[in-house]
Amino acid sequence: MENKFGLKRPILESVKREVRKKSGFGCVICGSIPYEYEHIIPEFHEAEKHDPNCITLLCGNCHGKVTRKIISKETVIKKMKTPYNLHADEVKGYEIEILPEIGPFKVKLGNITGENVKNFLCVDGEPLLSLRKSEGNELCILNADFKNKQGESILKIIDNEWIASKENWDIECIGTRIIIREKKGEYNLILNKKNINFIEIERINMQHRGVQIFFDGKNGGEFTYNNTTMVLFDMVYRNSDHALRFQNNEILLHSNGDGYFKGLIFYKN
């Protein structure tokens, strides 16, 4: 689709990133995610180029209100100068829905899969990705704290709702993926909620308590911690207390519960 000036809908990624940064990585009116890229001044049909100063982020709800003239374009323009998230402590995402009645909750990192695992990722006794049941076992409650390679929190999940630091260089949501970048081409985290009860950590580059964990998604079972690369072959943990544990600079792969462990290879970098 293109307008009367021949301008096509797709926006360059560099322009999108600038719009996200200016907008505080969420709807400029309410801060919500997911969002849409909206030409405001002028509207798309009158735009001759994709100018990041004339484009903003609006959530579906606020976009609908603008379309129905419940919210004026003048209000949007004003909010573009003072986006909601830039005046908030953090960028608030959406609630991660988990339905235990339809099956186990799964987390996957490379070739490591946890099904209803209480602590999927743990460093020196501190859970960085954990799951617990609510009273009455009616709900599964997920909590997580993902860091960057400097050890700073970049995204947290608190009782199923994710929030991110607005200090991140970039936060992008594409479909079911949450993407956080250190800079162009460098990913801190890609988290993909592939379906109701399944989250995959597609990429991670983090440090916590001196332990560096790196997985770039290129090899399904290979990730690096500290100066050691580990190649894993299909590890599944079910109904266990732990999956991936780092303790005193060692990796612990055994746990209670059931599942299977196909094999691994260690080698120094």
PDB file of C-alpha atoms in Angstrom:
ATOM      1  CA  MET A   1       0.000   0.000   0.000  1.00  0.00           C
ATOM      2  CA  GLU A   2       1.266   3.455  -0.851  1.00  0.00           C
ATOM      3  CA  ASN A   3      -0.111   6.984  -0.628  1.00  0.00           C
ATOM      4  CA  LYS A   4      -0.449   9.649  -3.332  1.00  0.00           C
ATOM      5  CA  PHE A   5       3.238  10.566  -2.963  1.00  0.00           C
ATOM      6  CA  GLY A   6       4.309   6.967  -3.538  1.00  0.00           C
ATOM      7  CA  LEU A   7       5.243   6.493   0.133  1.00  0.00           C
ATOM      8  CA  LYS A   8       4.832   2.868   1.168  1.00  0.00           C
ATOM      9  CA  ARG A   9       3.643   1.637   4.555  1.00  0.00           C
ATOM     10  CA  PRO A  10       6.799  -0.209   5.708  1.00  0.00           C
ATOM     11  CA  ILE A  11       8.932   2.022   7.929  1.00  0.00           C
ATOM     12  CA  LEU A  12      12.721   1.646   8.068  1.00  0.00           C
ATOM     13  CA  GLU A  13      13.908  -0.153  11.195  1.00  0.00           C
ATOM     14  CA  SER A  14      16.186   2.768  12.105  1.00  0.00           C
ATOM     15  CA  VAL A  15      13.177   5.119  12.005  1.00  0.00           C
ATOM     16  CA  LYS A  16      11.065   2.712  14.063  1.00  0.00           C
ATOM     17  CA  ARG A  17      13.781   2.520  16.708  1.00  0.00           C
ATOM     18  CA  GLU A  18      13.948   6.322  16.933  1.00  0.00           C
ATOM     19  CA  VAL A  19      10.157   6.492  17.273  1.00  0.00           C
ATOM     20  CA  ARG A  20      10.222   3.873  20.041  1.00  0.00           C
ATOM     21  CA  LYS A  21      12.886   5.795  21.934  1.00  0.00           C
ATOM     22  CA  LYS A  22      11.071   9.135  21.611  1.00  0.00           C
ATOM     23  CA  SER A  23       7.793   7.514  22.689  1.00  0.00           C
ATOM     24  CA  GLY A  24       9.204   5.756  25.756  1.00  0.00           C
ATOM     25  CA  PHE A  25       8.769   2.292  24.174  1.00  0.00           C
ATOM     26  CA  GLY A  26       4.988   2.370  24.607  1.00  0.00           C
ATOM     27  CA  CYS A  27       1.817   4.291  23.845  1.00  0.00           C
ATOM     28  CA  VAL A  28       2.529   7.985  24.396  1.00  0.00           C
ATOM     29  CA  ILE A  29      -0.875   8.455  26.019  1.00  0.00           C
ATOM     30  CA  CYS A  30      -1.101   5.535  28.455  1.00  0.00           C
ATOM     31  CA  GLY A  31       2.261   3.737  28.140  1.00  0.00           C
ATOM     32  CA  SER A  32       0.681   0.445  27.063  1.00  0.00           C
ATOM     33  CA  ILE A  33       2.259  -2.297  24.991  1.00  0.00           C
ATOM     34  CA  PRO A  34       1.619  -3.617  22.322  1.00  0.00           C
ATOM     35  CA  TYR A  35       1.513  -0.547  20.136  1.00  0.00           C
ATOM     36  CA  GLU A  36       1.132   0.666  16.565  1.00  0.00           C
ATOM     37  CA  TYR A  37       3.207   3.188  14.613  1.00  0.00           C
ATOM     38  CA  GLU A  38       0.980   6.130  13.740  1.00  0.00           C
ATOM     39  CA  HIS A  39       1.645   9.078  11.431  1.00  0.00           C
ATOM     40  CA  ILE A  40       0.263  12.139  13.242  1.00  0.00           C
ATOM     41  CA  ILE A  41       1.587  15.290  11.602  1.00  0.00           C
ATOM     42  CA  PRO A  42       0.753  14.840   8.792  1.00  0.00           C
ATOM     43  CA  GLU A  43      -1.323  11.646   8.591  1.00  0.00           C
ATOM     44  CA  PHE A  44       0.026   8.865   6.380  1.00  0.00           C
ATOM     45  CA  HIS A  45      -2.032   9.792   3.305  1.00  0.00           C
ATOM     46  CA  GLU A  46      -0.425  13.277   3.329  1.00  0.00           C
ATOM     47  CA  ALA A  47       3.105  12.221   4.358  1.00  0.00           C
ATOM     48  CA  GLU A  48       5.973  12.486   1.877  1.00  0.00           C
ATOM     49  CA  LYS A  49       8.392  10.528   4.076  1.00  0.00           C
ATOM     50  CA  HIS A  50       8.574   8.519   7.293  1.00  0.00           C
ATOM     51  CA  ASP A  51       9.787  11.272   9.625  1.00  0.00           C
ATOM     52  CA  PRO A  52      10.379   9.998  13.209  1.00  0.00           C
ATOM     53  CA  ASN A  53       9.420  13.438  14.525  1.00  0.00           C
ATOM     54  CA  CYS A  54       5.976  13.046  12.956  1.00  0.00           C
ATOM     55  CA  ILE A  55       5.298   9.421  13.956  1.00  0.00           C
ATOM     56  CA  THR A  56       4.357   8.128  17.391  1.00  0.00           C
ATOM     57  CA  LEU A  57       3.300   4.974  19.224  1.00  0.00           C
ATOM     58  CA  LEU A  58      -0.336   4.382  20.140  1.00  0.00           C
ATOM     59  CA  CYS A  59      -1.870   1.282  21.695  1.00  0.00           C
ATOM     60  CA  GLY A  60      -4.908  -0.230  20.006  1.00  0.00           C
ATOM     61  CA  ASN A  61      -7.268   1.231  22.601  1.00  0.00           C
ATOM     62  CA  CYS A  62      -5.941   4.797  22.340  1.00  0.00           C
ATOM     63  CA  HIS A  63      -5.629   4.546  18.558  1.00  0.00           C
ATOM     64  CA  GLY A  64      -9.296   3.587  18.391  1.00  0.00           C
ATOM     65  CA  LYS A  65     -10.234   6.576  20.533  1.00  0.00           C
ATOM     66  CA  VAL A  66      -8.251   8.891  18.242  1.00  0.00           C
ATOM     67  CA  THR A  67      -9.985   7.405  15.189  1.00  0.00           C
ATOM     68  CA  ARG A  68     -13.401   7.923  16.826  1.00  0.00           C
ATOM     69  CA  LYS A  69     -12.320  11.445  17.875  1.00  0.00           C
ATOM     70  CA  ILE A  70     -12.719  10.663  21.572  1.00  0.00           C
ATOM     71  CA  ILE A  71      -9.086  11.742  21.871  1.00  0.00           C
ATOM     72  CA  SER A  72      -8.082  14.687  19.683  1.00  0.00           C
ATOM     73  CA  LYS A  73      -5.020  14.842  17.448  1.00  0.00           C
ATOM     74  CA  GLU A  74      -4.008  17.924  19.466  1.00  0.00           C
ATOM     75  CA  THR A  75      -3.843  15.780  22.605  1.00  0.00           C
ATOM     76  CA  VAL A  76      -1.693  13.190  20.804  1.00  0.00           C
ATOM     77  CA  ILE A  77       0.688  15.922  19.606  1.00  0.00           C
ATOM     78  CA  LYS A  78       0.959  17.223  23.169  1.00  0.00           C
ATOM     79  CA  LYS A  79       1.617  13.726  24.504  1.00  0.00           C
ATOM     80  CA  MET A  80       4.343  13.210  21.901  1.00  0.00           C
ATOM     81  CA  LYS A  81       6.296  15.916  23.752  1.00  0.00           C
ATOM     82  CA  THR A  82       5.721  14.307  27.166  1.00  0.00           C
ATOM     83  CA  PRO A  83       5.222  10.546  26.585  1.00  0.00           C
ATOM     84  CA  TYR A  84       3.706   8.626  29.482  1.00  0.00           C
ATOM     85  CA  ASN A  85       6.578   6.168  29.972  1.00  0.00           C
ATOM     86  CA  LEU A  86       9.298   8.814  29.999  1.00  0.00           C
ATOM     87  CA  HIS A  87       7.728  10.201  33.185  1.00  0.00           C
ATOM     88  CA  ALA A  88       7.124   6.774  34.744  1.00  0.00           C
ATOM     89  CA  ASP A  89       9.632   4.746  36.733  1.00  0.00           C
ATOM     90  CA  GLU A  90       9.547   1.813  34.304  1.00  0.00           C
ATOM     91  CA  VAL A  91       7.987   0.639  31.059  1.00  0.00           C
ATOM     92  CA  LYS A  92       4.970  -1.496  31.888  1.00  0.00           C
ATOM     93  CA  GLY A  93       4.154  -4.387  29.603  1.00  0.00           C
ATOM     94  CA  TYR A  94       1.195  -6.711  29.502  1.00  0.00           C
ATOM     95  CA  GLU A  95       0.198  -9.614  31.732  1.00  0.00           C
ATOM     96  CA  ILE A  96       1.593 -12.996  30.697  1.00  0.00           C
ATOM     97  CA  GLU A  97      -1.335 -15.387  30.639  1.00  0.00           C
ATOM     98  CA  ILE A  98      -0.797 -18.914  31.995  1.00  0.00           C
ATOM     99  CA  LEU A  99      -3.596 -21.501  32.152  1.00  0.00           C
ATOM    100  CA  PRO A 100      -2.562 -24.537  34.240  1.00  0.00           C
ATOM    101  CA  GLU A 101      -5.831 -26.331  33.491  1.00  0.00           C
ATOM    102  CA  ILE A 102      -4.808 -26.860  29.850  1.00  0.00           C
ATOM    103  CA  GLY A 103      -1.407 -28.392  30.579  1.00  0.00           C
ATOM    104  CA  PRO A 104       2.060 -27.837  32.053  1.00  0.00           C
ATOM    105  CA  PHE A 105       3.843 -24.501  31.797  1.00  0.00           C
ATOM    106  CA  LYS A 106       7.036 -24.813  29.744  1.00  0.00           C
ATOM    107  CA  VAL A 107      10.189 -22.721  29.599  1.00  0.00           C
ATOM    108  CA  LYS A 108      12.862 -23.393  26.961  1.00  0.00           C
ATOM    109  CA  LEU A 109      16.450 -22.152  26.633  1.00  0.00           C
ATOM    110  CA  GLY A 110      18.293 -23.802  23.771  1.00  0.00           C
ATOM    111  CA  ASN A 111      17.841 -27.534  24.278  1.00  0.00           C
ATOM    112  CA  ILE A 112      16.890 -27.194  27.960  1.00  0.00           C
ATOM    113  CA  THR A 113      13.166 -27.482  28.610  1.00  0.00           C
ATOM    114  CA  GLY A 114      11.429 -27.188  31.966  1.00  0.00           C
ATOM    115  CA  GLU A 115       7.837 -28.293  32.486  1.00  0.00           C
ATOM    116  CA  ASN A 116       6.289 -27.000  35.720  1.00  0.00           C
ATOM    117  CA  VAL A 117       9.776 -26.370  37.135  1.00  0.00           C
ATOM    118  CA  LYS A 118       9.809 -24.176  40.247  1.00  0.00           C
ATOM    119  CA  ASN A 119      13.170 -22.522  39.526  1.00  0.00           C
ATOM    120  CA  PHE A 120      14.194 -22.736  35.878  1.00  0.00           C
ATOM    121  CA  LEU A 121      17.230 -20.425  36.212  1.00  0.00           C
ATOM    122  CA  CYS A 122      19.048 -19.987  39.501  1.00  0.00           C
ATOM    123  CA  VAL A 123      22.409 -18.364  40.418  1.00  0.00           C
ATOM    124  CA  ASP A 124      23.953 -18.950  43.865  1.00  0.00           C
ATOM    125  CA  GLY A 125      20.601 -19.870  45.333  1.00  0.00           C
ATOM    126  CA  GLU A 126      18.780 -16.856  43.886  1.00  0.00           C
ATOM    127  CA  PRO A 127      15.977 -17.713  41.428  1.00  0.00           C
ATOM    128  CA  LEU A 128      16.067 -15.550  38.299  1.00  0.00           C
ATOM    129  CA  LEU A 129      13.120 -17.310  36.660  1.00  0.00           C
ATOM    130  CA  SER A 130      10.665 -19.086  38.925  1.00  0.00           C
ATOM    131  CA  LEU A 131       7.147 -20.481  38.932  1.00  0.00           C
ATOM    132  CA  ARG A 132       4.779 -20.974  41.846  1.00  0.00           C
ATOM    133  CA  LYS A 133       1.172 -21.945  42.321  1.00  0.00           C
ATOM    134  CA  SER A 134      -1.375 -19.619  43.887  1.00  0.00           C
ATOM    135  CA  GLU A 135      -3.464 -20.660  46.860  1.00  0.00           C
ATOM    136  CA  GLY A 136      -5.794 -23.390  45.720  1.00  0.00           C
ATOM    137  CA  ASN A 137      -3.477 -24.147  42.773  1.00  0.00           C
ATOM    138  CA  GLU A 138      -5.802 -22.171  40.492  1.00  0.00           C
ATOM    139  CA  LEU A 139      -3.094 -19.997  38.923  1.00  0.00           C
ATOM    140  CA  CYS A 140       0.550 -20.332  37.905  1.00  0.00           C
ATOM    141  CA  ILE A 141       2.522 -17.239  38.934  1.00  0.00           C
ATOM    142  CA  LEU A 142       5.708 -16.419  37.052  1.00  0.00           C
ATOM    143  CA  ASN A 143       8.505 -14.177  38.337  1.00  0.00           C
ATOM    144  CA  ALA A 144      11.802 -13.348  36.652  1.00  0.00           C
ATOM    145  CA  ASP A 145      14.656 -10.866  36.673  1.00  0.00           C
ATOM    146  CA  PHE A 146      16.663 -10.671  33.456  1.00  0.00           C
ATOM    147  CA  LYS A 147      19.912  -8.685  33.434  1.00  0.00           C
ATOM    148  CA  ASN A 148      22.240  -7.258  30.835  1.00  0.00           C
ATOM    149  CA  LYS A 149      25.912  -8.190  30.551  1.00  0.00           C
ATOM    150  CA  GLN A 150      26.766  -5.518  33.132  1.00  0.00           C
ATOM    151  CA  GLY A 151      24.426  -7.148  35.668  1.00  0.00           C
ATOM    152  CA  GLU A 152      21.745  -4.426  35.496  1.00  0.00           C
ATOM    153  CA  SER A 153      18.066  -5.415  35.453  1.00  0.00           C
ATOM    154  CA  ILE A 154      16.581  -4.883  32.004  1.00  0.00           C
ATOM    155  CA  LEU A 155      13.295  -6.776  32.257  1.00  0.00           C
ATOM    156  CA  LYS A 156      11.378  -8.189  35.205  1.00  0.00           C
ATOM    157  CA  ILE A 157       8.310 -10.361  35.423  1.00  0.00           C
ATOM    158  CA  ILE A 158       6.427  -9.710  38.664  1.00  0.00           C
ATOM    159  CA  ASP A 159       3.466 -11.971  39.285  1.00  0.00           C
ATOM    160  CA  ASN A 160       2.950 -12.548  35.540  1.00  0.00           C
ATOM    161  CA  GLU A 161       3.236  -8.876  34.517  1.00  0.00           C
ATOM    162  CA  TRP A 162       6.402  -7.806  32.748  1.00  0.00           C
ATOM    163  CA  ILE A 163       8.081  -4.441  33.201  1.00  0.00           C
ATOM    164  CA  ALA A 164      11.280  -3.134  31.649  1.00  0.00           C
ATOM    165  CA  SER A 165      13.834  -0.457  32.384  1.00  0.00           C
ATOM    166  CA  LYS A 166      13.343   2.673  30.282  1.00  0.00           C
ATOM    167  CA  GLU A 167      17.137   3.009  30.314  1.00  0.00           C
ATOM    168  CA  ASN A 168      17.363   0.179  27.767  1.00  0.00           C
ATOM    169  CA  TRP A 169      18.815   1.223  24.404  1.00  0.00           C
ATOM    170  CA  ASP A 170      15.830  -0.385  22.710  1.00  0.00           C
ATOM    171  CA  ILE A 171      12.699  -2.345  23.620  1.00  0.00           C
ATOM    172  CA  GLU A 172      10.658  -3.784  20.782  1.00  0.00           C
ATOM    173  CA  CYS A 173       7.589  -5.996  20.701  1.00  0.00           C
ATOM    174  CA  ILE A 174       6.974  -7.943  17.496  1.00  0.00           C
ATOM    175  CA  GLY A 175       4.079 -10.363  17.699  1.00  0.00           C
ATOM    176  CA  THR A 176       4.749 -12.603  20.705  1.00  0.00           C
ATOM    177  CA  ARG A 177       8.407 -11.526  21.055  1.00  0.00           C
ATOM    178  CA  ILE A 178       9.864  -9.048  23.552  1.00  0.00           C
ATOM    179  CA  ILE A 179      13.239  -7.875  22.205  1.00  0.00           C
ATOM    180  CA  ILE A 180      15.777  -5.864  24.196  1.00  0.00           C
ATOM    181  CA  ARG A 181      18.944  -4.632  22.496  1.00  0.00           C
ATOM    182  CA  GLU A 182      22.211  -3.267  23.868  1.00  0.00           C
ATOM    183  CA  LYS A 183      22.832  -1.496  20.566  1.00  0.00           C
ATOM    184  CA  LYS A 184      22.195  -2.175  16.901  1.00  0.00           C
ATOM    185  CA  GLY A 185      22.617  -5.888  16.227  1.00  0.00           C
ATOM    186  CA  GLU A 186      23.426  -6.740  19.873  1.00  0.00           C
ATOM    187  CA  TYR A 187      20.692  -8.487  21.813  1.00  0.00           C
ATOM    188  CA  ASN A 188      20.412  -8.609  25.588  1.00  0.00           C
ATOM    189  CA  LEU A 189      17.253 -10.681  25.480  1.00  0.00           C
ATOM    190  CA  ILE A 190      14.632 -12.127  23.164  1.00  0.00           C
ATOM    191  CA  LEU A 191      11.708 -13.632  25.037  1.00  0.00           C
ATOM    192  CA  ASN A 192       9.029 -15.345  22.982  1.00  0.00           C
ATOM    193  CA  LYS A 193       5.705 -16.454  24.465  1.00  0.00           C
ATOM    194  CA  LYS A 194       4.984 -18.944  21.717  1.00  0.00           C
ATOM    195  CA  ASN A 195       1.624 -20.003  23.112  1.00  0.00           C
ATOM    196  CA  ILE A 196      -0.440 -19.797  26.308  1.00  0.00           C
ATOM    197  CA  ASN A 197       1.798 -22.060  28.400  1.00  0.00           C
ATOM    198  CA  PHE A 198       5.146 -21.820  26.631  1.00  0.00           C
ATOM    199  CA  ILE A 199       7.936 -19.236  26.868  1.00  0.00           C
ATOM    200  CA  GLU A 200      11.201 -19.592  24.952  1.00  0.00           C
ATOM    201  CA  ILE A 201      14.340 -17.609  25.752  1.00  0.00           C
ATOM    202  CA  GLU A 202      15.599 -17.280  22.194  1.00  0.00           C
ATOM    203  CA  ARG A 203      18.615 -15.107  23.046  1.00  0.00           C
ATOM    204  CA  ILE A 204      20.206 -14.005  26.283  1.00  0.00           C
ATOM    205  CA  ASN A 205      23.380 -12.124  27.232  1.00  0.00           C
ATOM    206  CA  MET A 206      23.404 -11.494  30.959  1.00  0.00           C
ATOM    207  CA  GLN A 207      25.595 -11.419  34.030  1.00  0.00           C
ATOM    208  CA  HIS A 208      24.570 -11.995  37.624  1.00  0.00           C
ATOM    209  CA  ARG A 209      26.825 -12.315  40.662  1.00  0.00           C
ATOM    210  CA  GLY A 210      29.829 -12.723  38.397  1.00  0.00           C
ATOM    211  CA  VAL A 211      28.259 -15.484  36.284  1.00  0.00           C
ATOM    212  CA  GLN A 212      28.039 -14.629  32.577  1.00  0.00           C
ATOM    213  CA  ILE A 213      25.344 -16.467  30.599  1.00  0.00           C
ATOM    214  CA  PHE A 214      25.252 -16.114  26.818  1.00  0.00           C
ATOM    215  CA  PHE A 215      23.067 -17.869  24.249  1.00  0.00           C
ATOM    216  CA  ASP A 216      22.657 -16.460  20.730  1.00  0.00           C
ATOM    217  CA  GLY A 217      20.152 -18.941  19.360  1.00  0.00           C
ATOM    218  CA  LYS A 218      22.394 -20.014  16.486  1.00  0.00           C
ATOM    219  CA  ASN A 219      23.016 -23.474  17.883  1.00  0.00           C
ATOM    220  CA  GLY A 220      20.038 -25.093  19.542  1.00  0.00           C
ATOM    221  CA  GLY A 221      21.929 -26.516  22.489  1.00  0.00           C
ATOM    222  CA  GLU A 222      24.990 -24.308  22.888  1.00  0.00           C
ATOM    223  CA  PHE A 223      25.449 -21.489  25.360  1.00  0.00           C
ATOM    224  CA  THR A 224      28.352 -19.957  27.222  1.00  0.00           C
ATOM    225  CA  TYR A 225      28.772 -19.177  30.896  1.00  0.00           C
ATOM    226  CA  ASN A 226      31.972 -17.521  32.157  1.00  0.00           C
ATOM    227  CA  ASN A 227      34.763 -18.946  29.951  1.00  0.00           C
ATOM    228  CA  THR A 228      33.131 -22.306  29.294  1.00  0.00           C
ATOM    229  CA  THR A 229      30.844 -23.218  26.415  1.00  0.00           C
ATOM    230  CA  MET A 230      28.383 -26.022  27.010  1.00  0.00           C
ATOM    231  CA  VAL A 231      26.694 -27.994  24.254  1.00  0.00           C
ATOM    232  CA  LEU A 232      23.501 -29.648  25.474  1.00  0.00           C
ATOM    233  CA  PHE A 233      21.547 -32.409  23.816  1.00  0.00           C
ATOM    234  CA  ASP A 234      17.872 -32.428  24.760  1.00  0.00           C
ATOM    235  CA  MET A 235      17.485 -31.953  28.494  1.00  0.00           C
ATOM    236  CA  VAL A 236      13.956 -32.001  29.887  1.00  0.00           C
ATOM    237  CA  TYR A 237      12.992 -31.394  33.523  1.00  0.00           C
ATOM    238  CA  ARG A 238       9.445 -32.118  34.684  1.00  0.00           C
ATOM    239  CA  ASN A 239       7.834 -31.202  38.013  1.00  0.00           C
ATOM    240  CA  SER A 240      11.225 -30.498  39.590  1.00  0.00           C
ATOM    241  CA  ASP A 241      12.593 -27.842  41.937  1.00  0.00           C
ATOM    242  CA  HIS A 242      15.383 -26.748  39.577  1.00  0.00           C
ATOM    243  CA  ALA A 243      16.558 -26.933  35.981  1.00  0.00           C
ATOM    244  CA  LEU A 244      19.587 -24.734  35.213  1.00  0.00           C
ATOM    245  CA  ARG A 245      21.618 -23.863  38.336  1.00  0.00           C
ATOM    246  CA  PHE A 246      24.908 -22.047  38.782  1.00  0.00           C
ATOM    247  CA  GLN A 247      26.511 -22.462  42.199  1.00  0.00           C
ATOM    248  CA  ASN A 248      30.011 -21.308  43.187  1.00  0.00           C
ATOM    249  CA  ASN A 249      30.903 -20.900  39.487  1.00  0.00           C
ATOM    250  CA  GLU A 250      29.805 -24.474  38.766  1.00  0.00           C
ATOM    251  CA  ILE A 251      26.814 -25.626  36.766  1.00  0.00           C
ATOM    252  CA  LEU A 252      24.449 -28.131  38.382  1.00  0.00           C
ATOM    253  CA  LEU A 253      22.287 -30.107  35.991  1.00  0.00           C
ATOM    254  CA  HIS A 254      20.752 -32.700  38.303  1.00  0.00           C
ATOM    255  CA  SER A 255      17.411 -32.168  40.024  1.00  0.00           C
ATOM    256  CA  ASN A 256      14.507 -34.024  41.557  1.00  0.00           C
ATOM    257  CA  GLY A 257      11.403 -34.786  39.497  1.00  0.00           C
ATOM    258  CA  ASP A 258      11.356 -36.680  36.229  1.00  0.00           C
ATOM    259  CA  GLY A 259      12.494 -36.001  32.697  1.00  0.00           C
ATOM    260  CA  TYR A 260      15.483 -37.035  30.634  1.00  0.00           C
ATOM    261  CA  PHE A 261      19.033 -35.949  29.925  1.00  0.00           C
ATOM    262  CA  LYS A 262      20.564 -36.917  26.581  1.00  0.00           C
ATOM    263  CA  GLY A 263      24.106 -35.574  26.967  1.00  0.00           C
ATOM    264  CA  LEU A 264      26.447 -32.620  26.932  1.00  0.00           C
ATOM    265  CA  ILE A 265      29.920 -31.456  25.951  1.00  0.00           C
ATOM    266  CA  PHE A 266      32.037 -28.813  27.734  1.00  0.00           C
ATOM    267  CA  TYR A 267      34.893 -26.936  26.173  1.00  0.00           C
ATOM    268  CA  LYS A 268      36.919 -23.876  27.186  1.00  0.00           C
ATOM    269  CA  ASN A 269      36.840 -20.733  25.052  1.00  0.00           C
TER     270      ASN A 269
END
